[in-house]
PDB file of C-alpha atoms in Angstrom:
ATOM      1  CA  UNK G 632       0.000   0.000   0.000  1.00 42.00           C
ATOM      2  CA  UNK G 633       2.810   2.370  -0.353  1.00 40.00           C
ATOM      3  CA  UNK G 634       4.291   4.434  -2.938  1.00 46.00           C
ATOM      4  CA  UNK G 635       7.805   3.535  -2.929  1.00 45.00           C
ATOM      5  CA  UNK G 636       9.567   0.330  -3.823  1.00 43.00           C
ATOM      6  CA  UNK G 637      11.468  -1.303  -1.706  1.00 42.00           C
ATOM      7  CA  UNK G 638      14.922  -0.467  -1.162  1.00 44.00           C
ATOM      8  CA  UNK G 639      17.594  -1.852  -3.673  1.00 45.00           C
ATOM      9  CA  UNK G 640      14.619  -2.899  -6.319  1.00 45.00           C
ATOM     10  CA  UNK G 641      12.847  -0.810  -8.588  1.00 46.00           C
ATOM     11  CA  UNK G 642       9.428  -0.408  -9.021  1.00 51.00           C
ATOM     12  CA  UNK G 643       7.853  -3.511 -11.185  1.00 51.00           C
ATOM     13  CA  UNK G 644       6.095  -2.142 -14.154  1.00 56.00           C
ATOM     14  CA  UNK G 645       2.221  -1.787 -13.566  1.00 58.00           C
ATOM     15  CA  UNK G 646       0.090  -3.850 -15.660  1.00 58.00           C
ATOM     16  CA  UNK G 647      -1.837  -2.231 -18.636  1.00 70.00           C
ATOM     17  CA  UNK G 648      -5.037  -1.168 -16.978  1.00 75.00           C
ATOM     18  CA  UNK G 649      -8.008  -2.546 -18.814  1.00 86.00           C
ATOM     19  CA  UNK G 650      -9.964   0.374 -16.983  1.00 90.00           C
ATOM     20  CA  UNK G 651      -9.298   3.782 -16.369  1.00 93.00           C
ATOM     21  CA  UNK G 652     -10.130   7.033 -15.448  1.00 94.00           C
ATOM     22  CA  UNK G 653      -9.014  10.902 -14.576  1.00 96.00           C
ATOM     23  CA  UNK G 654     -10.923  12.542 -11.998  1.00 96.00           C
ATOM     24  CA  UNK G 655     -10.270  15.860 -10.970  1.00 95.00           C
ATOM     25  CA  UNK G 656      -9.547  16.681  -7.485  1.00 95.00           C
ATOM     26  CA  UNK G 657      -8.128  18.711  -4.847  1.00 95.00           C
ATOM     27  CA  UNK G 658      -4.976  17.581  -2.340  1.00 93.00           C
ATOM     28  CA  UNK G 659      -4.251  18.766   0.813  1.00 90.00           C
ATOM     29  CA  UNK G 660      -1.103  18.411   2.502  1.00 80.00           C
ATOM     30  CA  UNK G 661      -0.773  17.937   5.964  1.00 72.00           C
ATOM     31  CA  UNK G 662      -3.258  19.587   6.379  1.00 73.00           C
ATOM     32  CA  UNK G 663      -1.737  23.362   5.591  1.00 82.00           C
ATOM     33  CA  UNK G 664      -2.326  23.451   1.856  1.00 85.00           C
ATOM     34  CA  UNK G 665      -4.931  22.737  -0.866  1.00 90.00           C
ATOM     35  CA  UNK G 666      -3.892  22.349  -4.280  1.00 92.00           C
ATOM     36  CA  UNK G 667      -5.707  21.213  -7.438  1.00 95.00           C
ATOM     37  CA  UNK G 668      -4.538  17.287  -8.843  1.00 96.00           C
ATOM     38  CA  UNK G 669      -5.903  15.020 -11.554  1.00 96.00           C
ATOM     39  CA  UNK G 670      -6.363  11.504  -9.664  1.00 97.00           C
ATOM     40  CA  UNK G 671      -6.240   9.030 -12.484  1.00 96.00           C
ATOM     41  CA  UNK G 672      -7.278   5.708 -11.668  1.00 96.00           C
ATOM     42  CA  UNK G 673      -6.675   2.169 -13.136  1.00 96.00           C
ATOM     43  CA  UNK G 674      -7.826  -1.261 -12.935  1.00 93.00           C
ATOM     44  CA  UNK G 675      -6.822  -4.618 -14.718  1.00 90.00           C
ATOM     45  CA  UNK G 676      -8.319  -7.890 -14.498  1.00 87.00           C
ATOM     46  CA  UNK G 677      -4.672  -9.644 -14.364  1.00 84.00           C
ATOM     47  CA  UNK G 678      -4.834  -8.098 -10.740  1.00 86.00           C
ATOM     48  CA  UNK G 679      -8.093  -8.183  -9.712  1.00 89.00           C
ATOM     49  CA  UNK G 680      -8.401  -7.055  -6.270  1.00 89.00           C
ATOM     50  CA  UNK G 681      -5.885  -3.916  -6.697  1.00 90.00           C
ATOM     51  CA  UNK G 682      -6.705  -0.467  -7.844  1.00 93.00           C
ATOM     52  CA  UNK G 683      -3.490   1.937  -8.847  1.00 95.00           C
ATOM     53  CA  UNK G 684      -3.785   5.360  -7.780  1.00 95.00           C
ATOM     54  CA  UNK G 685      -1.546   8.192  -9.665  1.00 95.00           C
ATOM     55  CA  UNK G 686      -2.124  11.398  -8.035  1.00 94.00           C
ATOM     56  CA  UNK G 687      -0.466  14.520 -10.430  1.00 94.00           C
ATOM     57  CA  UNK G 688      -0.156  18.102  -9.012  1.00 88.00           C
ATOM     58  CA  UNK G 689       1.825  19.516 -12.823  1.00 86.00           C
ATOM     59  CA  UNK G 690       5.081  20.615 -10.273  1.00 83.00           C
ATOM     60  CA  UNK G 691       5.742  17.491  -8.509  1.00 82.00           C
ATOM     61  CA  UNK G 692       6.564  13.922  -9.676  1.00 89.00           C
ATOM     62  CA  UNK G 693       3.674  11.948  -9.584  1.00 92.00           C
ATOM     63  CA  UNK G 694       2.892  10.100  -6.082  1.00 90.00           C
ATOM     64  CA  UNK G 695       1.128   6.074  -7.035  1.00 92.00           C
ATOM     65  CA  UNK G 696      -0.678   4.197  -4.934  1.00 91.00           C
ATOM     66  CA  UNK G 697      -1.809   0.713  -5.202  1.00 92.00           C
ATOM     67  CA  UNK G 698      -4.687  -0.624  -2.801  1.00 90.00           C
ATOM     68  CA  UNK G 699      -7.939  -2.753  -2.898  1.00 92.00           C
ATOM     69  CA  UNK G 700     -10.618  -2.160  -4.929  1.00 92.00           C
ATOM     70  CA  UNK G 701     -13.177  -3.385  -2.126  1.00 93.00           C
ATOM     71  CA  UNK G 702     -11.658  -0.327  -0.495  1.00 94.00           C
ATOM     72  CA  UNK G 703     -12.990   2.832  -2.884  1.00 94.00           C
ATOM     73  CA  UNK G 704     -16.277   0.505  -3.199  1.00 93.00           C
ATOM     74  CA  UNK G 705     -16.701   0.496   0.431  1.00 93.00           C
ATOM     75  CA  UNK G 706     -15.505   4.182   0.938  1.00 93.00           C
ATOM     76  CA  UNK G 707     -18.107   5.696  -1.268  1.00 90.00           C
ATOM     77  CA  UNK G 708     -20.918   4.878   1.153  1.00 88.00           C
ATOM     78  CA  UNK G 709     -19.179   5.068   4.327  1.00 90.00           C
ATOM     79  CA  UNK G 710     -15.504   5.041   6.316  1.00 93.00           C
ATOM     80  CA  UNK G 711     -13.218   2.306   5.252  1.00 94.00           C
ATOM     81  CA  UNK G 712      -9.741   1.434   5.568  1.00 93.00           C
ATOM     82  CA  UNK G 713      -7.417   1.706   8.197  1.00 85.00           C
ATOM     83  CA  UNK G 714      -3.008   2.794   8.309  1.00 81.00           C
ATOM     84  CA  UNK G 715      -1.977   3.935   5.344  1.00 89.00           C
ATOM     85  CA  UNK G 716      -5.482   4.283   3.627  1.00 93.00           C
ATOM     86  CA  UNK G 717      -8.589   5.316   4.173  1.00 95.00           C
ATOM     87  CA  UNK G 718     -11.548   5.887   2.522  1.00 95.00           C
ATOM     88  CA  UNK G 719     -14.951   7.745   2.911  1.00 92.00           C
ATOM     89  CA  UNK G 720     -17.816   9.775   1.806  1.00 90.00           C
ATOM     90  CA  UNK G 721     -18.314  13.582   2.260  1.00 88.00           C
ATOM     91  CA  UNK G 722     -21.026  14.697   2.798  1.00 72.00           C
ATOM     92  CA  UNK G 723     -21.506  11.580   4.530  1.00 56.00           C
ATOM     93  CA  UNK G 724     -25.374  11.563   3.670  1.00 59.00           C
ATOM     94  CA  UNK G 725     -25.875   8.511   0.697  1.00 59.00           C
ATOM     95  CA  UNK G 726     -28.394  10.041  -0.677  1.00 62.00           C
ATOM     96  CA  UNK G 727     -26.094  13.573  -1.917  1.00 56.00           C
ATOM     97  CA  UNK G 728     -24.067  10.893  -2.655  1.00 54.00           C
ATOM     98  CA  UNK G 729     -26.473   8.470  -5.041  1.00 56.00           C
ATOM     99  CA  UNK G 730     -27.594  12.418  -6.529  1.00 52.00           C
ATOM    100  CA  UNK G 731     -23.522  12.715  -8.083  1.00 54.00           C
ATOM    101  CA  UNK G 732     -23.206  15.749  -5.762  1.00 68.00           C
ATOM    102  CA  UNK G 733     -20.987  14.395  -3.279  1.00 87.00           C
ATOM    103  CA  UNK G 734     -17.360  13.880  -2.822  1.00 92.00           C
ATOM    104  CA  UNK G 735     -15.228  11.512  -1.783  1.00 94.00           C
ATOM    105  CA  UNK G 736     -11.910  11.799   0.484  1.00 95.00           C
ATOM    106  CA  UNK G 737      -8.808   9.778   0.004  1.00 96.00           C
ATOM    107  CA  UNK G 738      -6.307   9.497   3.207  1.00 94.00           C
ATOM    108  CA  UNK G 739      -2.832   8.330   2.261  1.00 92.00           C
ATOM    109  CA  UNK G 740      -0.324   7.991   4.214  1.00 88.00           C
ATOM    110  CA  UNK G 741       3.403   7.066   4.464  1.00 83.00           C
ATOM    111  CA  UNK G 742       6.836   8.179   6.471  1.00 84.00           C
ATOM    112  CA  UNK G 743       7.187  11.067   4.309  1.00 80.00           C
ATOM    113  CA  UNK G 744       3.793  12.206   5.453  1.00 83.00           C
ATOM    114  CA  UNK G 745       0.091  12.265   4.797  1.00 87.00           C
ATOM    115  CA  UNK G 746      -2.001  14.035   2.334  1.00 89.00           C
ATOM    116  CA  UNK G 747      -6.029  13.912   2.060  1.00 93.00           C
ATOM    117  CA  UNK G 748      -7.747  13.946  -1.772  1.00 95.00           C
ATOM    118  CA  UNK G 749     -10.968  14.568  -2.973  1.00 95.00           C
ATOM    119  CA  UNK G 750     -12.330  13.185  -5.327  1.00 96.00           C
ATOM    120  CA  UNK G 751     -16.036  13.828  -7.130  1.00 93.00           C
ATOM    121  CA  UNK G 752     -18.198  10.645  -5.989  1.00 92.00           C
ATOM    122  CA  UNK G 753     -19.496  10.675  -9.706  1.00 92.00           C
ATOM    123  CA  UNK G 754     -15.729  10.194 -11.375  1.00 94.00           C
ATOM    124  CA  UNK G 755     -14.970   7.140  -9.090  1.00 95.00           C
ATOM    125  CA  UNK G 756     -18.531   5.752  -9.246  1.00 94.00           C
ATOM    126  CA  UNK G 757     -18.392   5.452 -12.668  1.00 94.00           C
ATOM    127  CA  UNK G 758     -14.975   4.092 -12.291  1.00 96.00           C
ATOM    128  CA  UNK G 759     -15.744   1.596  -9.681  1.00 95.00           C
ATOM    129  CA  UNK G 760     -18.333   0.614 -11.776  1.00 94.00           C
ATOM    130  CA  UNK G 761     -16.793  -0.241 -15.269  1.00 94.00           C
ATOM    131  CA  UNK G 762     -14.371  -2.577 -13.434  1.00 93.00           C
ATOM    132  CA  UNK G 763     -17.340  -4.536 -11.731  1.00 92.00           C
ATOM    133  CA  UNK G 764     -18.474  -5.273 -14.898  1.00 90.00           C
ATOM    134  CA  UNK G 765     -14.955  -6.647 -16.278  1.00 87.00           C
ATOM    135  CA  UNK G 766     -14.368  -8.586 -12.781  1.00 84.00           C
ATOM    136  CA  UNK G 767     -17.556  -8.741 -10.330  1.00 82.00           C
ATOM    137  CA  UNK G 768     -16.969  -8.530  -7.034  1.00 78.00           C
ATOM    138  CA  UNK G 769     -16.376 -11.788  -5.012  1.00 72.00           C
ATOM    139  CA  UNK G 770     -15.378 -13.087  -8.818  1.00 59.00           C
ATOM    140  CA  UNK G 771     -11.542 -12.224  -8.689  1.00 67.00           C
ATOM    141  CA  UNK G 772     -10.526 -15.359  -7.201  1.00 66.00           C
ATOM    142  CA  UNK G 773     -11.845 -17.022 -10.263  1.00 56.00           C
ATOM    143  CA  UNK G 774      -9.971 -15.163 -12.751  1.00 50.00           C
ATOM    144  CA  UNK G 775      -6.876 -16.892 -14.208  1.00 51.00           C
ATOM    145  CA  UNK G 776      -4.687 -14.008 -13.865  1.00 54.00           C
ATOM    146  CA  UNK G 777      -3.344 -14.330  -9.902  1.00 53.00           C
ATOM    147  CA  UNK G 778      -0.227 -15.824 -11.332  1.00 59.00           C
ATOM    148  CA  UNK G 779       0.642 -13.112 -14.171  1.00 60.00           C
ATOM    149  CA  UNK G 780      -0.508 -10.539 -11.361  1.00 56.00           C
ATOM    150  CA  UNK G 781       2.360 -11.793  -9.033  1.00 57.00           C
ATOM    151  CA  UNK G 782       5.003 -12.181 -11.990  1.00 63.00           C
ATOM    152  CA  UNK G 783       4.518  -8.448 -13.107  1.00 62.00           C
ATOM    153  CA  UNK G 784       4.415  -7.587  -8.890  1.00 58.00           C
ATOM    154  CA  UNK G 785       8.199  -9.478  -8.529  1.00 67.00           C
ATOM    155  CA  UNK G 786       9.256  -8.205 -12.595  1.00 63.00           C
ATOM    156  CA  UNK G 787       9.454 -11.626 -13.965  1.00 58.00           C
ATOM    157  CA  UNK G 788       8.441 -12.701 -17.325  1.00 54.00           C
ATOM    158  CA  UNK G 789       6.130 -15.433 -17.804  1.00 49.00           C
ATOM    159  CA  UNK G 790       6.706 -18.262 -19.953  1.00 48.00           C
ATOM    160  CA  UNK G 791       3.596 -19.919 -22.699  1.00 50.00           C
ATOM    161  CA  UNK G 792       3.173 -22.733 -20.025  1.00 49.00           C
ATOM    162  CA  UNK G 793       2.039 -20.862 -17.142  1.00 49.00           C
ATOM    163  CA  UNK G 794       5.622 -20.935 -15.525  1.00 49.00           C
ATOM    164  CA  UNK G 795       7.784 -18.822 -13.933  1.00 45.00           C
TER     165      UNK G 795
END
């Protein structure tokens, strides 16, 4: 759930998302200042449970994320997540919410600090739902793709046969 690789490795390259989206938003860091970001979003069914979050200000690098998918589906209608995400409506009344005139807010946190997005419900809705309809929920464990998922995760090719 972080945004940096691990020491001594660099970062595996993300699958191709089969689904994506760029939402704007709004960032605020540490809670002292606000500034305008496109969150773009991406999904792919060779890793079905993960979401990738790139958040890009136009003046700094861009900051990626990579967390469940149950996550944003679970944050749009109330609090979810706990450590280095979290998730959850605002106005925290569903129905503003159903109506496309809510937002949502997206904690992130890691050493180097924390920063809170928002995001229009709407955009990630309409995310959200485009990848339910390439992998439905409680379906990922059925797709084939765990195994490519975890190659691309460690950087390793895969061979015809399924092999590593």
């Amino acid at each position: 759930m972080s945004h940096h690789a691990p020491p001594g490795l660099g970062p595996a390259p993300a699958p191709e998302p089969d689904v994506s989206c760029r939402c704007k938003g709004s960032a605020t860091l540490e809670g002292l200042v606000t500034v305008p970001v496109i969150i773009a979003f991406g999904y792919t069914a060779a890793d079905p449970y993960a979401v990738r979050m790139v958040v890009e200000t136009g003046i700094t690098p861009p900051a990626r994320w990579v967390f469940a998918r149950d996550l944003l589906t679970e944050g749009l209608s109330r609090p979810a997540g706990l450590a280095d995400v979290q998730v959850w409506p605002v106005p925290r009344r569903p129905r503003r919410l159903r109506a496309g005139r809510g937002t949502v807010r997206i904690r992130v946190s890691s050493p180097g600090g924390t920063t809170a997005l928002t995001v229009q419900a709407a955009c990630l809705q309409a995310f959200l739902d485009r990848t339910l309809e390439r992998v439905a929920a409680g379906a990922e464990s059925t797709e084939p793709h765990l195994d490519d998922a975890l190659a691309s995760w460690l950087g390793m090719e895969r061979r015809d046969d399924g092999a590593v």
